[in-house]
mmCIF file of C-alpha atoms in Angstrom:
data_model
loop_
_atom_site.group_PDB
_atom_site.id
_atom_site.type_symbol
_atom_site.label_atom_id
_atom_site.label_comp_id
_atom_site.label_asym_id
_atom_site.label_seq_id
_atom_site.Cartn_x
_atom_site.Cartn_y
_atom_site.Cartn_z
ATOM 1 C CA MET B 9 -0.144 -6.568 -25.031
ATOM 2 C CA THR B 10 0.534 -8.566 -21.862
ATOM 3 C CA ASN B 11 -2.558 -9.858 -20.093
ATOM 4 C CA VAL B 12 -2.933 -8.589 -16.539
ATOM 5 C CA TRP B 13 -3.511 -11.265 -13.933
ATOM 6 C CA SER B 14 -7.062 -11.032 -12.590
ATOM 7 C CA PRO B 15 -7.173 -12.743 -9.192
ATOM 8 C CA GLU B 16 -10.111 -13.497 -6.951
ATOM 9 C CA VAL B 17 -10.172 -10.652 -4.390
ATOM 10 C CA VAL B 18 -12.289 -10.103 -1.297
ATOM 11 C CA TRP B 19 -12.701 -6.397 -0.516
ATOM 12 C CA SER B 20 -13.678 -4.876 2.812
ATOM 13 C CA ARG B 21 -15.537 -1.997 1.159
ATOM 14 C CA PRO B 22 -17.856 -1.726 -1.835
ATOM 15 C CA GLU B 23 -16.207 -0.221 -4.901
ATOM 16 C CA ASN B 24 -17.937 3.140 -4.570
ATOM 17 C CA GLU B 25 -16.398 3.683 -1.107
ATOM 18 C CA ARG B 26 -12.733 2.946 -1.911
ATOM 19 C CA ASP B 27 -11.476 6.124 -3.595
ATOM 20 C CA GLY B 28 -8.941 8.029 -1.513
ATOM 21 C CA THR B 29 -8.675 5.422 1.247
ATOM 22 C CA PRO B 30 -5.388 3.823 2.337
ATOM 23 C CA LEU B 31 -5.126 0.291 0.945
ATOM 24 C CA ILE B 32 -3.905 -2.923 2.571
ATOM 25 C CA VAL B 33 -3.323 -5.815 0.163
ATOM 26 C CA MET B 34 -3.396 -9.160 1.985
ATOM 27 C CA PHE B 35 -1.562 -12.345 0.918
ATOM 28 C CA HIS B 36 -2.601 -15.617 2.559
ATOM 29 C CA GLY B 37 -0.376 -18.552 3.430
ATOM 30 C CA TYR B 38 0.229 -21.959 1.869
ATOM 31 C CA LEU B 39 -2.956 -23.983 1.172
ATOM 32 C CA SER B 40 -5.189 -21.148 2.369
ATOM 33 C CA HIS B 41 -7.482 -18.784 0.451
ATOM 34 C CA GLU B 42 -8.567 -15.175 0.032
ATOM 35 C CA ARG B 43 -11.247 -15.325 2.745
ATOM 36 C CA ASP B 44 -8.769 -16.182 5.490
ATOM 37 C CA LEU B 45 -7.007 -12.923 6.337
ATOM 38 C CA ILE B 46 -10.026 -10.709 5.706
ATOM 39 C CA GLY B 47 -11.190 -11.921 9.131
ATOM 40 C CA LEU B 48 -8.528 -9.635 10.639
ATOM 41 C CA ALA B 49 -10.496 -6.563 9.518
ATOM 42 C CA PRO B 50 -12.077 -5.793 12.934
ATOM 43 C CA MET B 51 -8.587 -5.578 14.485
ATOM 44 C CA LEU B 52 -7.222 -3.105 11.911
ATOM 45 C CA PRO B 53 -7.833 0.655 11.742
ATOM 46 C CA ASP B 54 -11.164 1.515 10.121
ATOM 47 C CA GLU B 55 -9.561 3.990 7.718
ATOM 48 C CA PHE B 56 -8.076 1.214 5.575
ATOM 49 C CA THR B 57 -9.643 -0.594 2.646
ATOM 50 C CA LEU B 58 -8.580 -4.255 2.669
ATOM 51 C CA ALA B 59 -8.091 -6.356 -0.449
ATOM 52 C CA SER B 60 -7.423 -10.042 0.265
ATOM 53 C CA VAL B 61 -6.019 -11.794 -2.801
ATOM 54 C CA ARG B 62 -6.228 -15.479 -3.757
ATOM 55 C CA ALA B 63 -2.965 -17.141 -4.801
ATOM 56 C CA PRO B 64 -2.895 -18.343 -8.433
ATOM 57 C CA HIS B 65 -2.327 -22.085 -8.022
ATOM 58 C CA ALA B 66 -4.970 -24.453 -6.638
ATOM 59 C CA LEU B 67 -3.477 -27.114 -4.369
ATOM 60 C CA GLY B 68 -5.140 -29.479 -1.905
ATOM 61 C CA PRO B 69 -7.730 -27.643 0.186
ATOM 62 C CA GLY B 70 -6.618 -24.186 -0.926
ATOM 63 C CA TYR B 71 -4.096 -22.296 -3.027
ATOM 64 C CA THR B 72 -0.392 -21.531 -3.172
ATOM 65 C CA TRP B 73 1.740 -18.747 -4.615
ATOM 66 C CA PHE B 74 4.598 -21.093 -5.586
ATOM 67 C CA PRO B 75 6.007 -24.455 -4.428
ATOM 68 C CA LEU B 76 7.538 -24.752 -0.972
ATOM 69 C CA LEU B 77 11.228 -23.896 -0.970
ATOM 70 C CA HIS B 78 12.340 -27.446 -0.176
ATOM 71 C CA GLU B 79 10.278 -29.005 -2.979
ATOM 72 C CA PRO B 80 11.953 -30.012 -6.268
ATOM 73 C CA GLU B 81 9.454 -27.903 -8.227
ATOM 74 C CA TYR B 82 10.561 -24.731 -6.453
ATOM 75 C CA SER B 83 12.631 -22.141 -8.296
ATOM 76 C CA ILE B 84 13.227 -18.408 -8.031
ATOM 77 C CA ASP B 85 11.472 -18.141 -11.398
ATOM 78 C CA ARG B 86 8.287 -19.494 -9.817
ATOM 79 C CA VAL B 87 8.549 -16.757 -7.202
ATOM 80 C CA THR B 88 9.220 -13.966 -9.693
ATOM 81 C CA SER B 89 6.323 -15.089 -11.876
ATOM 82 C CA ALA B 90 3.926 -14.771 -8.922
ATOM 83 C CA VAL B 91 5.394 -11.412 -7.925
ATOM 84 C CA ASP B 92 5.151 -10.038 -11.464
ATOM 85 C CA ASP B 93 1.483 -11.053 -11.545
ATOM 86 C CA VAL B 94 0.800 -9.338 -8.225
ATOM 87 C CA ILE B 95 2.504 -6.141 -9.364
ATOM 88 C CA SER B 96 0.618 -6.106 -12.669
ATOM 89 C CA TRP B 97 -2.679 -6.386 -10.779
ATOM 90 C CA LEU B 98 -1.637 -3.871 -8.103
ATOM 91 C CA GLU B 99 -0.920 -1.281 -10.788
ATOM 92 C CA THR B 100 -4.573 -1.467 -11.875
ATOM 93 C CA VAL B 101 -5.931 -0.530 -8.428
ATOM 94 C CA GLU B 102 -3.316 1.471 -6.506
ATOM 95 C CA GLN B 103 -4.034 4.843 -8.130
ATOM 96 C CA ARG B 104 -7.384 5.007 -6.348
ATOM 97 C CA HIS B 105 -5.788 4.894 -2.900
ATOM 98 C CA SER B 106 -3.850 7.311 -0.727
ATOM 99 C CA SER B 107 -1.246 4.700 0.246
ATOM 100 C CA VAL B 108 -0.413 1.026 -0.286
ATOM 101 C CA THR B 109 0.515 -1.395 2.505
ATOM 102 C CA LEU B 110 1.198 -5.087 1.929
ATOM 103 C CA LEU B 111 0.300 -7.668 4.603
ATOM 104 C CA GLY B 112 1.261 -11.328 4.353
ATOM 105 C CA PHE B 113 1.023 -14.387 6.592
ATOM 106 C CA SER B 114 3.608 -17.193 6.308
ATOM 107 C CA MET B 115 4.267 -17.711 2.571
ATOM 108 C CA GLY B 116 2.211 -14.561 2.088
ATOM 109 C CA MET B 117 4.950 -12.617 3.874
ATOM 110 C CA ALA B 118 7.396 -13.986 1.293
ATOM 111 C CA VAL B 119 5.109 -12.599 -1.417
ATOM 112 C CA ALA B 120 4.684 -9.216 0.298
ATOM 113 C CA THR B 121 8.407 -8.734 0.913
ATOM 114 C CA SER B 122 9.247 -9.913 -2.614
ATOM 115 C CA VAL B 123 6.851 -7.360 -4.118
ATOM 116 C CA LEU B 124 8.532 -4.703 -1.966
ATOM 117 C CA ARG B 125 11.998 -5.870 -3.031
ATOM 118 C CA ARG B 126 11.049 -5.914 -6.701
ATOM 119 C CA ARG B 127 9.272 -2.539 -6.755
ATOM 120 C CA PRO B 128 10.039 -0.448 -3.654
ATOM 121 C CA ALA B 129 8.438 2.678 -5.097
ATOM 122 C CA GLY B 130 4.795 3.083 -4.186
ATOM 123 C CA ILE B 131 4.813 0.678 -1.228
ATOM 124 C CA ASP B 132 4.336 2.633 1.993
ATOM 125 C CA ALA B 133 4.683 -0.212 4.501
ATOM 126 C CA VAL B 134 4.732 -4.002 4.833
ATOM 127 C CA VAL B 135 3.360 -6.215 7.601
ATOM 128 C CA GLY B 136 4.784 -9.735 7.809
ATOM 129 C CA LEU B 137 3.229 -12.280 10.173
ATOM 130 C CA SER B 138 4.876 -15.634 10.977
ATOM 131 C CA GLY B 139 6.716 -15.595 7.688
ATOM 132 C CA PHE B 140 9.963 -14.887 5.904
ATOM 133 C CA ALA B 141 11.686 -13.191 2.990
ATOM 134 C CA ILE B 142 12.929 -15.320 0.095
ATOM 135 C CA PRO B 143 16.502 -16.344 1.040
ATOM 136 C CA THR B 144 17.843 -16.285 -2.497
ATOM 137 C CA PRO B 145 20.164 -13.648 -3.975
ATOM 138 C CA SER B 146 18.727 -12.458 -7.259
ATOM 139 C CA ASP B 147 19.211 -9.536 -9.628
ATOM 140 C CA TYR B 148 15.416 -9.508 -9.837
ATOM 141 C CA PHE B 149 15.234 -7.765 -6.465
ATOM 142 C CA ALA B 150 16.014 -4.050 -6.105
ATOM 143 C CA ASP B 151 17.415 -4.280 -2.580
ATOM 144 C CA ASP B 152 19.833 -1.384 -3.157
ATOM 145 C CA ALA B 153 16.918 0.910 -3.967
ATOM 146 C CA LEU B 154 15.020 -0.438 -0.969
ATOM 147 C CA ARG B 155 17.933 0.273 1.378
ATOM 148 C CA ALA B 156 17.828 3.901 0.222
ATOM 149 C CA ARG B 157 14.095 4.153 1.019
ATOM 150 C CA ARG B 158 13.994 2.245 4.340
ATOM 151 C CA THR B 159 10.349 1.265 3.943
ATOM 152 C CA PRO B 160 8.676 0.479 7.294
ATOM 153 C CA LEU B 161 8.345 -3.270 7.932
ATOM 154 C CA PHE B 162 6.523 -4.913 10.830
ATOM 155 C CA TRP B 163 7.695 -8.494 11.379
ATOM 156 C CA GLY B 164 5.891 -10.482 14.042
ATOM 157 C CA ARG B 165 6.371 -14.126 14.939
ATOM 158 C CA GLY B 166 5.920 -16.542 17.826
ATOM 159 C CA ASP B 167 8.720 -18.252 19.731
ATOM 160 C CA ALA B 168 6.822 -21.571 19.424
ATOM 161 C CA ASP B 169 6.569 -21.459 15.612
ATOM 162 C CA GLN B 170 7.850 -24.806 14.300
ATOM 163 C CA ILE B 171 6.997 -24.134 10.623
ATOM 164 C CA ILE B 172 9.405 -21.404 9.530
ATOM 165 C CA THR B 173 12.906 -22.896 9.549
ATOM 166 C CA GLU B 174 15.889 -21.251 11.198
ATOM 167 C CA ASP B 175 17.705 -20.544 7.927
ATOM 168 C CA LYS B 176 14.725 -18.512 6.679
ATOM 169 C CA ILE B 177 14.527 -16.632 9.980
ATOM 170 C CA GLU B 178 18.237 -15.803 9.889
ATOM 171 C CA PHE B 179 18.102 -14.539 6.328
ATOM 172 C CA THR B 180 14.967 -12.487 6.976
ATOM 173 C CA ASN B 181 16.479 -10.921 10.081
ATOM 174 C CA GLU B 182 19.669 -9.944 8.276
ATOM 175 C CA TRP B 183 17.856 -8.642 5.199
ATOM 176 C CA ALA B 184 15.198 -6.711 7.143
ATOM 177 C CA HIS B 185 17.709 -4.967 9.402
ATOM 178 C CA ALA B 186 19.824 -3.964 6.394
ATOM 179 C CA ALA B 187 17.100 -2.899 3.967
ATOM 180 C CA THR B 188 14.034 -1.678 5.910
ATOM 181 C CA ASP B 189 12.854 0.417 8.838
ATOM 182 C CA LEU B 190 12.180 -2.684 10.925
ATOM 183 C CA THR B 191 9.754 -3.146 13.814
ATOM 184 C CA LYS B 192 10.333 -6.700 15.074
ATOM 185 C CA MET B 193 8.100 -8.414 17.633
ATOM 186 C CA MET B 194 8.302 -11.859 19.236
ATOM 187 C CA TYR B 195 5.316 -13.424 21.049
ATOM 188 C CA THR B 196 5.811 -15.923 23.866
ATOM 189 C CA GLY B 197 4.038 -19.239 23.348
ATOM 190 C CA LEU B 198 2.647 -18.309 19.919
ATOM 191 C CA ALA B 199 2.927 -21.055 17.310
ATOM 192 C CA HIS B 200 2.466 -20.590 13.543
ATOM 193 C CA SER B 201 -0.463 -18.268 14.036
ATOM 194 C CA ILE B 202 -1.628 -14.732 14.856
ATOM 195 C CA ASN B 203 -2.906 -13.484 18.209
ATOM 196 C CA GLN B 204 -4.767 -10.436 19.479
ATOM 197 C CA ALA B 205 -1.701 -8.854 21.055
ATOM 198 C CA GLU B 206 0.137 -9.021 17.741
ATOM 199 C CA MET B 207 -2.776 -7.455 15.878
ATOM 200 C CA GLY B 208 -2.838 -4.660 18.447
ATOM 201 C CA HIS B 209 0.801 -3.957 17.640
ATOM 202 C CA VAL B 210 0.063 -4.123 13.899
ATOM 203 C CA ALA B 211 -2.686 -1.531 14.318
ATOM 204 C CA GLU B 212 -0.297 0.740 16.255
ATOM 205 C CA PHE B 213 2.342 0.295 13.535
ATOM 206 C CA LEU B 214 -0.119 1.200 10.769
ATOM 207 C CA ARG B 215 -1.305 4.304 12.593
ATOM 208 C CA ALA B 216 2.246 5.479 13.233
ATOM 209 C CA LYS B 217 3.902 4.561 9.942
ATOM 210 C CA VAL B 218 1.070 4.995 7.434
ATOM 211 C CA LEU B 219 -1.851 7.034 8.733
ATOM 212 C CA THR B 220 0.280 9.759 10.380
ATOM 213 C CA ALA B 221 3.313 9.566 8.104
#
């Protein structure tokens, strides 16, 4: 029997208050940790239960899901290993919830979109903030099935973001338009970060695409 990955998770609700609530699973960025994105809770609709997940690999001051794409240690296998672990864990918790939304920042968006691309069924929406989708063709991803579903995707980024390279942006734009029901927002003067205006739009997206769907 395969062991299920058991990550460190910060929840926004105690266990006895989670049943039947819509779930948002949060994936932090490179060198961050599970307590980072949970701070967005006050700007998200109260109906949701949030689960902020720690990446599996300790590195520097935080954690990472896989090596950076330009590093020699990077490979698509490192990505798929992380995604398989996330899916195995998600399958242990998702049955308790009325819907599942994935939210990722930076590298966390790569994780969220890769989980969606691997297993489109059961994912109601994805929120990607200042991030990208993995720009690598792979039979691992079920993009044909995703194109048939047109899962709602919110993709927000700032026009002053110097971290996410143009090739990743171009691939993500092409993929998202082709495979998802895309809501794309650009924020003037925003660097590699999140601002209140963006979170207001995320809340509107979640109410429209998840809570009233």
